[in-house]
Structures are given as C-alpha cells and as structure tokens.
Short mmCIF file of C-alpha atoms in Angstrom, two decimals:
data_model
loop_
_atom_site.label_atom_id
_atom_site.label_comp_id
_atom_site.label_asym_id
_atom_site.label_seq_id
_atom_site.Cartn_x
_atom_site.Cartn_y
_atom_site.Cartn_z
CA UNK A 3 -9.51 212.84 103.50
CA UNK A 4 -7.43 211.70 100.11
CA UNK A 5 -9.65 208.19 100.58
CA UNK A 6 -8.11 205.71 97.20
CA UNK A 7 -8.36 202.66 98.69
CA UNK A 8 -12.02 200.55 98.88
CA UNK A 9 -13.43 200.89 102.10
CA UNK A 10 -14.38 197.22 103.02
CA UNK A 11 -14.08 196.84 106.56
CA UNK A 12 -15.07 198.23 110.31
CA UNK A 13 -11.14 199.12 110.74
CA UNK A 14 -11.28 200.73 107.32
CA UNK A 15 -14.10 202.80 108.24
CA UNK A 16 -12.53 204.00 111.57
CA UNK A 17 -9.06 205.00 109.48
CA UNK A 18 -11.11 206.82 107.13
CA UNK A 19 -13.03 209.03 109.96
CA UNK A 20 -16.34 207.41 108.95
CA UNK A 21 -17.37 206.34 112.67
CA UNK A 22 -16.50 206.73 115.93
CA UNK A 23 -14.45 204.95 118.07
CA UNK A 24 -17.27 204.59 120.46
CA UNK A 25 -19.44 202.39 117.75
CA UNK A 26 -16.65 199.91 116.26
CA UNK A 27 -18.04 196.93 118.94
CA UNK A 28 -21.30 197.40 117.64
CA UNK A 29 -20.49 197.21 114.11
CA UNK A 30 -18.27 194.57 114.12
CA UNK A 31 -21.15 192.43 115.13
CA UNK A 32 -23.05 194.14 111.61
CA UNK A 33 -19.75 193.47 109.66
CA UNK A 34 -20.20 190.05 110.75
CA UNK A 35 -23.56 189.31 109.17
CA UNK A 36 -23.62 191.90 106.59
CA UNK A 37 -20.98 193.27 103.42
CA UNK A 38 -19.35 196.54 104.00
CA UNK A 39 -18.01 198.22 100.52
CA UNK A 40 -17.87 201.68 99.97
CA UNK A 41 -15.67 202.71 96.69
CA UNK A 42 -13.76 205.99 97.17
CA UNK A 43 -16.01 207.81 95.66
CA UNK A 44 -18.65 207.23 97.64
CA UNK A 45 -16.37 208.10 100.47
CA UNK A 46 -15.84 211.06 99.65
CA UNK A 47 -19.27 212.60 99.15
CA UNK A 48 -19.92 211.69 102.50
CA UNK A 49 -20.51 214.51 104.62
CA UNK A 50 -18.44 213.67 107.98
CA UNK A 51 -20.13 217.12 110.12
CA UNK A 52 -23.40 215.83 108.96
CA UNK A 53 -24.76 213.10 111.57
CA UNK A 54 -27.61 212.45 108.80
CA UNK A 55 -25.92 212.71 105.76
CA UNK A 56 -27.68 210.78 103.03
CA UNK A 57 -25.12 209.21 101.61
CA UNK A 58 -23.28 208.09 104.34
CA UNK A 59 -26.66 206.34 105.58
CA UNK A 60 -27.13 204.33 102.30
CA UNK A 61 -23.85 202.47 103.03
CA UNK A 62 -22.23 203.27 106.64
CA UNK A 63 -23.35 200.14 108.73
CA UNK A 64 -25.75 201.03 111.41
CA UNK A 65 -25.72 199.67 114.81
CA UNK A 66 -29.94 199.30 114.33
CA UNK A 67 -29.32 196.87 111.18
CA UNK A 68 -29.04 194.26 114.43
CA UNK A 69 -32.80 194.57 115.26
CA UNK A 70 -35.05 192.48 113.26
CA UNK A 71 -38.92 192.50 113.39
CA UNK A 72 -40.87 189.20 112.50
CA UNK A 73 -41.73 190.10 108.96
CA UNK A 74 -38.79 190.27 107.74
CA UNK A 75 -37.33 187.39 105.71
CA UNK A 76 -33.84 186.35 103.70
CA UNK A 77 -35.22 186.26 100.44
CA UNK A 78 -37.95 188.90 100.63
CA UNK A 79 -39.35 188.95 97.15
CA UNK A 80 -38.97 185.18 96.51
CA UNK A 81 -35.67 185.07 94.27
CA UNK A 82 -35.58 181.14 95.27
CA UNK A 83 -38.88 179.86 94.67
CA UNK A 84 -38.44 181.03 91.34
CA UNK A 85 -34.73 179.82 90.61
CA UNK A 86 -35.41 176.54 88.00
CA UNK A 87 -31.32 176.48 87.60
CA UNK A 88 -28.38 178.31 89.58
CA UNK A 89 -28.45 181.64 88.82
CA UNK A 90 -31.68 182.23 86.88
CA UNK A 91 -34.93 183.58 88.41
CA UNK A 92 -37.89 183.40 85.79
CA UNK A 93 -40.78 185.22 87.52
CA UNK A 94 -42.28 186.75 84.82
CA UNK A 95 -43.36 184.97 81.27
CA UNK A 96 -41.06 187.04 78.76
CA UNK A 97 -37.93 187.78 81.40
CA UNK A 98 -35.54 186.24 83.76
CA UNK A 99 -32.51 187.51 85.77
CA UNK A 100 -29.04 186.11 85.53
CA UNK A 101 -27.34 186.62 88.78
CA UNK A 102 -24.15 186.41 87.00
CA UNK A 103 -22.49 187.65 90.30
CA UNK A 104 -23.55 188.39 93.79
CA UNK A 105 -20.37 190.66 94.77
CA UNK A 106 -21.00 194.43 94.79
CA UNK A 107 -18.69 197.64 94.29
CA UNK A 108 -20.82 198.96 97.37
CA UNK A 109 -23.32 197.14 99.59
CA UNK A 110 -26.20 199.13 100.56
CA UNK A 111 -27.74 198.96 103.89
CA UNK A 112 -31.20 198.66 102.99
CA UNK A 113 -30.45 195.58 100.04
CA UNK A 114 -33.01 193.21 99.67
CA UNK A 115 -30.22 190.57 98.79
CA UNK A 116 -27.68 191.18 101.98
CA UNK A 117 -28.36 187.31 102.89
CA UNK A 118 -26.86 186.40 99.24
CA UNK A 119 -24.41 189.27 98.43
CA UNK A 120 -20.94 189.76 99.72
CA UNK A 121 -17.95 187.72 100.19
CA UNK A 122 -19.70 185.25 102.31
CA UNK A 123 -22.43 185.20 100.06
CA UNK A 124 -23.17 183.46 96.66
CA UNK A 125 -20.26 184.64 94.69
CA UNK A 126 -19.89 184.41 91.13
CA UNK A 127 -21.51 181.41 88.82
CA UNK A 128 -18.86 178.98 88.00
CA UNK A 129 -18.53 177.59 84.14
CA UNK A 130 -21.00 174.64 84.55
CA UNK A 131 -23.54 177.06 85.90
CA UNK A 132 -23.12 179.69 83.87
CA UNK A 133 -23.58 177.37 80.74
CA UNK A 134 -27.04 175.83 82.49
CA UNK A 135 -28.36 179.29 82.71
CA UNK A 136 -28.02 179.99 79.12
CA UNK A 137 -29.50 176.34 78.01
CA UNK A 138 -32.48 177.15 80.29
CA UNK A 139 -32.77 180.84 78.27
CA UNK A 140 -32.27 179.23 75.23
CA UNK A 141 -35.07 176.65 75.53
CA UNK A 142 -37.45 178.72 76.31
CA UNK A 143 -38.43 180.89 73.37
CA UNK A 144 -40.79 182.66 75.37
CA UNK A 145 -38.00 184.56 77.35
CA UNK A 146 -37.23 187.93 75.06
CA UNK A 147 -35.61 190.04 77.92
CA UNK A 148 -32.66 189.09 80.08
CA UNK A 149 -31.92 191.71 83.01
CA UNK A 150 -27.99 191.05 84.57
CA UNK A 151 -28.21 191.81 88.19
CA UNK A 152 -27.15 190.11 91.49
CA UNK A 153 -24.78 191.61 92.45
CA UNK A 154 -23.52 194.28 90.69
CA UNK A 155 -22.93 192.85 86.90
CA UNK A 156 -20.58 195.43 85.39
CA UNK A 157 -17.75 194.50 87.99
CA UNK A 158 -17.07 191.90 86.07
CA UNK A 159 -14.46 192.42 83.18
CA UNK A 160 -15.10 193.45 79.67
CA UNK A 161 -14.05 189.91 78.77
CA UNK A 162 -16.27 188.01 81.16
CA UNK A 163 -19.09 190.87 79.86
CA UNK A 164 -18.34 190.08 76.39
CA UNK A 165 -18.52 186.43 76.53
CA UNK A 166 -22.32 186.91 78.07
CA UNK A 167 -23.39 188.64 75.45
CA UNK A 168 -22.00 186.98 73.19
CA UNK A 169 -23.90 184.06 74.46
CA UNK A 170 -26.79 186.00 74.31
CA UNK A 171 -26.57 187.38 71.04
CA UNK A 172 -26.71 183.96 69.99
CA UNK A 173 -29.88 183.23 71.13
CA UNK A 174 -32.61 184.59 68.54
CA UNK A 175 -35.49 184.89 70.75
CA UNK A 176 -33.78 187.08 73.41
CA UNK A 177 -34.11 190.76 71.94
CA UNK A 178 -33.45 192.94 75.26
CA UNK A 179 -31.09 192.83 77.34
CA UNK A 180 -30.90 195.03 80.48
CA UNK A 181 -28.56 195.52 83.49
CA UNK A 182 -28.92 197.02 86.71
CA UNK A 183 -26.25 198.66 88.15
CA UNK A 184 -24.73 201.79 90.41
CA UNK A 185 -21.09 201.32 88.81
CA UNK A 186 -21.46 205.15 86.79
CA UNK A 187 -22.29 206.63 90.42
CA UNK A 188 -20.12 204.66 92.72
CA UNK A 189 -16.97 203.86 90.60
CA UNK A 190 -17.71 206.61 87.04
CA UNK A 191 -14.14 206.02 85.62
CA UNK A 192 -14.64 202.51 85.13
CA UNK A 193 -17.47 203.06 82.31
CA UNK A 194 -14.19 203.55 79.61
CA UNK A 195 -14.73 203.05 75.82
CA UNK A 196 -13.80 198.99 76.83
CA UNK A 197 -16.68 198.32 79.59
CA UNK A 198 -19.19 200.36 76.48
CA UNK A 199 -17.97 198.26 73.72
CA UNK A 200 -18.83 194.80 76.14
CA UNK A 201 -21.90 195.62 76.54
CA UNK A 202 -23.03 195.97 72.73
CA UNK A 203 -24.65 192.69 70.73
CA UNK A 204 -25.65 192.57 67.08
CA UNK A 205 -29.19 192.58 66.64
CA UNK A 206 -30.33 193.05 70.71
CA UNK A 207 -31.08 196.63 72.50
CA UNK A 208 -29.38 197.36 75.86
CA UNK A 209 -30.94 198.76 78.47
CA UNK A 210 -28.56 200.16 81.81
CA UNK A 211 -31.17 200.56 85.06
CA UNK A 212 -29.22 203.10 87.03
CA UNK A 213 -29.62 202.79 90.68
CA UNK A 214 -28.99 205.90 92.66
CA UNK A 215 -31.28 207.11 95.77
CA UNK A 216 -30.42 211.01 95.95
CA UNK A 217 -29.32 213.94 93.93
CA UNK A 218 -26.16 214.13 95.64
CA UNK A 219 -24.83 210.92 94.41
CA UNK A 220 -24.96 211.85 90.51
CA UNK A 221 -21.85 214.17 90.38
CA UNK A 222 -20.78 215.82 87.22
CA UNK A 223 -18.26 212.31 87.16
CA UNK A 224 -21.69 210.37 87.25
CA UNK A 225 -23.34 212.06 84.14
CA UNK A 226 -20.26 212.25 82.38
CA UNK A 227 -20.16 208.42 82.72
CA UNK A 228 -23.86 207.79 82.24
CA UNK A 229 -23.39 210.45 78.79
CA UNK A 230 -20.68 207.84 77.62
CA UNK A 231 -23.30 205.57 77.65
CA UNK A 232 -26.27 206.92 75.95
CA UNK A 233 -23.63 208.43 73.00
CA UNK A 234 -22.89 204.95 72.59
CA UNK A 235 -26.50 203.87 72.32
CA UNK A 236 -27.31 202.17 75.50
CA UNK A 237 -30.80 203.14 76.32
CA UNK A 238 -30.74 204.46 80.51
CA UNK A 239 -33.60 204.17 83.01
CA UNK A 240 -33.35 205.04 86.73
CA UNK A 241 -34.33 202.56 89.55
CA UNK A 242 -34.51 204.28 92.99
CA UNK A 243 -35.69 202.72 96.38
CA UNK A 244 -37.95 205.58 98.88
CA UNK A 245 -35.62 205.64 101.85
CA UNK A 246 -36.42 207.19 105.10
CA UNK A 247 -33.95 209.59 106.19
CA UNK A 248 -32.41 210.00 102.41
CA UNK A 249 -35.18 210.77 99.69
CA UNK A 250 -38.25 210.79 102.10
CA UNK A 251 -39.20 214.39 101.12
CA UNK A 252 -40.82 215.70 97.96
CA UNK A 253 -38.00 218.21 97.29
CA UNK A 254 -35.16 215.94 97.58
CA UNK A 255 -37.45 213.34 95.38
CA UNK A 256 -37.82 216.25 92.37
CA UNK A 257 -34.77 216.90 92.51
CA UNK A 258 -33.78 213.45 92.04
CA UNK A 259 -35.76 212.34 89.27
CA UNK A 260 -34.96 215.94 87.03
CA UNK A 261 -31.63 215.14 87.47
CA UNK A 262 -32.10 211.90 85.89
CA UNK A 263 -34.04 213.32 83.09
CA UNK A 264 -31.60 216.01 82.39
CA UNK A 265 -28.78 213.22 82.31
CA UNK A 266 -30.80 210.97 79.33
CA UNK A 267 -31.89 208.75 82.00
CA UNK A 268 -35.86 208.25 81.86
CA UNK A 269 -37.07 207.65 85.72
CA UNK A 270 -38.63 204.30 85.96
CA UNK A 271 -39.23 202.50 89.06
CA UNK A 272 -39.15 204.36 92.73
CA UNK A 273 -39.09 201.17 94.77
CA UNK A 274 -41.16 201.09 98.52
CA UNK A 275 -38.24 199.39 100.73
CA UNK A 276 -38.52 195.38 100.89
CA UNK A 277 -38.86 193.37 104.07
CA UNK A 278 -35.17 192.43 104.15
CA UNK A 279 -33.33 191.63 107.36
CA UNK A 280 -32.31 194.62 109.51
CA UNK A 281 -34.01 197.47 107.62
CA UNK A 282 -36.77 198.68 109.56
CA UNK A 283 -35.07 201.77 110.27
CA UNK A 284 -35.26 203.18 106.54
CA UNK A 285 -39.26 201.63 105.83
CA UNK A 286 -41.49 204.20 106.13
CA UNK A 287 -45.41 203.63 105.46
CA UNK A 288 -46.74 203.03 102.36
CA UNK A 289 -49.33 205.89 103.21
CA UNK A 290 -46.64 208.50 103.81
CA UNK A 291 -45.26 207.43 100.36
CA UNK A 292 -48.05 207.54 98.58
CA UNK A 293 -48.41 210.87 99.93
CA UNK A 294 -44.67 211.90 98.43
CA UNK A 295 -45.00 210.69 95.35
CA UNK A 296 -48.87 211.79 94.49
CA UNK A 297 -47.07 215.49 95.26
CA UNK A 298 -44.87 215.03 92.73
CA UNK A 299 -47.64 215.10 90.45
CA UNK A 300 -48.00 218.60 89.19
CA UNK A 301 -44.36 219.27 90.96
CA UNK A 302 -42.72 218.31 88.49
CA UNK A 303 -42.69 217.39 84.58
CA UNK A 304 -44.96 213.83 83.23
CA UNK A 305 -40.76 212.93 82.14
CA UNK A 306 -39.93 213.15 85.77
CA UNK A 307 -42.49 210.60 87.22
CA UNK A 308 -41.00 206.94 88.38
CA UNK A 309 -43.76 204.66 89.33
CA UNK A 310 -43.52 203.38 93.21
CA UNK A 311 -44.13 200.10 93.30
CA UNK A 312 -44.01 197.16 95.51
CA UNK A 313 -41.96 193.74 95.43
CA UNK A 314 -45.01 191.70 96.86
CA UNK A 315 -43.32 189.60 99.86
CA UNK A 316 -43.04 185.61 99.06
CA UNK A 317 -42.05 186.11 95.08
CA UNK A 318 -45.48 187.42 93.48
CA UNK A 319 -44.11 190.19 91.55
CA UNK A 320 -44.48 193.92 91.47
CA UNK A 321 -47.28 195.92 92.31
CA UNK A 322 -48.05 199.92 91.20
CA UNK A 323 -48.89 201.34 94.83
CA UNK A 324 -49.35 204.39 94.03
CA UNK A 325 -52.20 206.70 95.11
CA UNK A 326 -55.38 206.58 92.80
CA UNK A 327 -56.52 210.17 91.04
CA UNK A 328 -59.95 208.61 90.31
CA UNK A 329 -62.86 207.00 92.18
CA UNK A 330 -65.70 205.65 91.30
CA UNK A 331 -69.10 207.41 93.21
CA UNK A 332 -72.47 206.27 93.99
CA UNK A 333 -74.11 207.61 91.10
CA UNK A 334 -71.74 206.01 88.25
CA UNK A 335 -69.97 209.06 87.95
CA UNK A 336 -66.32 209.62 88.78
CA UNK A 337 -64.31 211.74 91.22
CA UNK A 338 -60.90 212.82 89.96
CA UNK A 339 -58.13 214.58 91.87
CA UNK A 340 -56.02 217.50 90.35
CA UNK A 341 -52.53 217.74 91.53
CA UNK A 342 -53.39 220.72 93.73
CA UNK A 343 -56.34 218.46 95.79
CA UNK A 344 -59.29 219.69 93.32
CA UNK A 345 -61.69 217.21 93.16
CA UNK A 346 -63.81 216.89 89.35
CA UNK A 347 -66.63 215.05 88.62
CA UNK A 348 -66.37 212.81 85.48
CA UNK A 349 -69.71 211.41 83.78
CA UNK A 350 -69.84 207.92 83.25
CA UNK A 351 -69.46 206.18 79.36
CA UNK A 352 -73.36 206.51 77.56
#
C-alpha cells in the first residue's frame, strides 16, 4: 500500500491493512496505555502475508502487551532515582543523559521508557528546564560525555539541535557528545546536509548510537543516510536489543551486526530486554542468549561482536552477561573454550 502518512493510531493501523478487524477492541485498550508511531517507512517493510514478520512485531501493538508479570516495573533501569534536575540522569561519574525529548518517530513495543514516552508522556523540556540541565552539566567538571536520548533526539529541528550544542560546546569539560537514535532507519531522508551540520561543535566528537534490531530494517535508504553521516565525521556505533521472535537466532544476529560493520557502524551494545511493562512476550532467558551470542564467536569477524549486556533492574548500571571462555580449575590452571566447544588447558602465571 502507497502508506505517506505516520501511522499513529489503532484506526490508522486498520486503514493501512496492518491488523485485523477482529483485534481493533483489543488494541484500543494497548493504544490506551501505550504510543503507537510507525513512520512510512517502517510501514512499508512490513511484511503483511507474514504473521511473524520482524518488523511488524517491533512496532505493531500486541494484544499480549496487556499481561504484566510482577517484576516488571515503570522505570526499569532506575532513570528517576538518578534524575538530580528535570531531564538529566547522571548514573555514571563521567556521563549523563539529557532527555531533551520523550516523543519518538516510532514507539517500539518492547521500550523500556513506554511509561514516559509518547504524547501522554513527558514531552519535551521547556526553557527553564532545559537551562537547569545545562547548569547542572556545567558544574560538574567531572561530566566529559553527554548522550541525547529520551525520546528520540534528532526529531527535534536543526535549530532546537543547534542551540544544544551550542550550549554544549560551551562547556569546556564536556568533550563527547553522543546520541541515540533510529531516525536513519525509520525516517532516512530526514538526515539532509541541515540535520548533519546541527549536530557538529567546535572542539567536541560526536558519536550517533544507531538503534536497529534486524537486517531487514537497514535498507539501502538506511546506509545511504548513516554514509551521510560518517562522510561528515560523525563517529557511528550500533545499539541493538535481543528480541524473541525478531533477532533470537544466530543467523539473523550475523547478519545483523556485518551489516553494521559494512555500513561504518562499529557494533556496540546487544541489549538483553529490560523488565518494562507488557514485554514478557519478547524476553527470552539470559541462558538462551548467552548461548546466541557465545556462537557468534568464531561466526563471525572480532569487528562484528556487540557486547550483551544487562540494564541491572532498580538503576545500578550495566552489566557484560555474556558467557565466560575461561574458568578457573582445581589445580590453578585454566580451562578455555574455543569457538567450536574445544576446551584448552592454560597454566597458571609462575
């Protein structure tokens, strides 16, 4: 279908052949709770004849996003008990995010932020708090990395993007700043020479985190966009979240990450799904994923390997879950795995 409108709504969804009839009652009471956005590029790489196409499951509302199990929470990795002002979380000593904006040009089903995100969430920071934000980064020397997120930060116009860093670019100690977005997969066309030119400071290094979960989503439009970007300097890095039913299998994971590499984009973090409201359905164990990603090892090139990791629930940062190769044994030596299941002894240090 010629799809050029966002797709923000259940009726919009039913007009554009992307449910049935037979499920709109059930998602209206989704639509209620949780964001719908799908740009029309997303649309269209949907496959309709495919009842578990990957891409439509990343951001088609699902009937089983109403069933919630007890440890799941709103805030799953503990944005708010480290929020000193509106819009700032400073977890980590050197970093902080600015949640410039909490509105989205999609809204994926699995988000860890659907309680904060969406037209009935947080919106965007007013003046007063955007101009707390950057006192708070600019009185604390110790922060050297900002990372934009929220929300998706390059919605925003090239103005509004140029006045942040502008801001930023002011303040000596910051040196990197980094934003996480899926605006080259979802919506390519709007990474113009304008959106590039915003996102350049004097003196800092930027750093785009693309998020995309399978090969399918980065389309010849998608590198083209994300090659705008590294010719114009902008270092890339891929975030990706382990999703049952769209990247669950080794294959689809390989392909994935070489994709990334052969775009400029160096694979970073493969993300094990969060606790957030509604998302059972796409958390698979952390076994099984150890499992996919440990084959990768050997699969694939050293370039190609992300590191799966782990928001630890309650705010207490990130943790590399990832299957050991080594082990220590009863005599002091050490047992190391190849990729192929070999097992080698290593002798201990003299």
């Amino acid at each position: 279908m010629n799809i050029v409108r966002p797709v923000k709504s259940v009726d919009d969804l039913a007009n554009a052949g992307l449910i049935a009839e037979r499920d709109r009652l059930a998602l209206e009471e989704v639509a209620a709770r949780y964001a719908i956005g799908l740009t029309p590029t997303v649309a269209k790489l949907i496959d309709r004849a495919d009842p578990a196409d990957p891409i439509a499951r990343q951001f088609i509302p699902d009937a089983a996003e109403l069933a919630m199990t007890p440890e799941e929470r709103a805030d799953p990795i503990g944005d708010h008990a480290h929020s000193p002002v509106e819009g700032i979380v400073h977890r980590y000593p050197d970093r902080v995010l600015l949640k410039a904006v909490h509105v989205c040009p999609v809204y994926c089903r699995f988000c860890f932020r659907r309680e904060m995100v969406g037209p009935q969430g947080l919106g965007t920071l007013d003046p007063a708090a955007m101009k707390a934000a950057f006192e708070y980064i600019r009185s604390h020397s110790e922060i050297w990395e900002v990372i934009l997120t929220g929300g998706d930060p390059l919605i925003l116009s090239p103005r509004r993007l140029e006045e942040i860093m502008c801001q930023l670019a002011a303040i000596d100690h910051v040196k990197i700043i980094r934003f996480h977005t899926r605006v080259p997969v979802v919506d390519p066309q709007r990474i113009d020479a304008a959106l590039i030119a915003s996102l350049k400071a004097s003196g800092k290094t930027t750093y785009i985190a693309l998020h995309a979960n399978h090969p399918r989503e980065m389309t010849s439009e998608a590198r083209a966009a994300c090659g705008r970007l590294v010719d114009a300097g902008i270092v890339m890095i891929s975030q990706s979240v382990l999703l049952k039913g769209v990247n669950d299998d080794a294959a689809v994971l390989a392909d994935l990450m070489k994709t990334f590499v052969e775009t400029r984009i160096k694979p970073y973090y493969l993300h094990h799904p969060d606790l957030a409201p509604g998302t059972s359905h796409f958390r698979l164990t952390i076994e099984e994923g150890q499992r996919i990603v440990a084959s990768l090892r050997g699969r694939i090139s050293g370039l190609c390997q992300p590191t799966y990791i782990l928001d630890i629930p309650g705010g207490y940062g990130k943790a590399v879950i990832g299957e050991s190769s080594i082990r220590k044994t009863a005599d002091g030596c050490f047992s190391v795995s190849d990729y192929a299941g070999g097992e080698h002894v290593y002798p201990p240090a003299e």
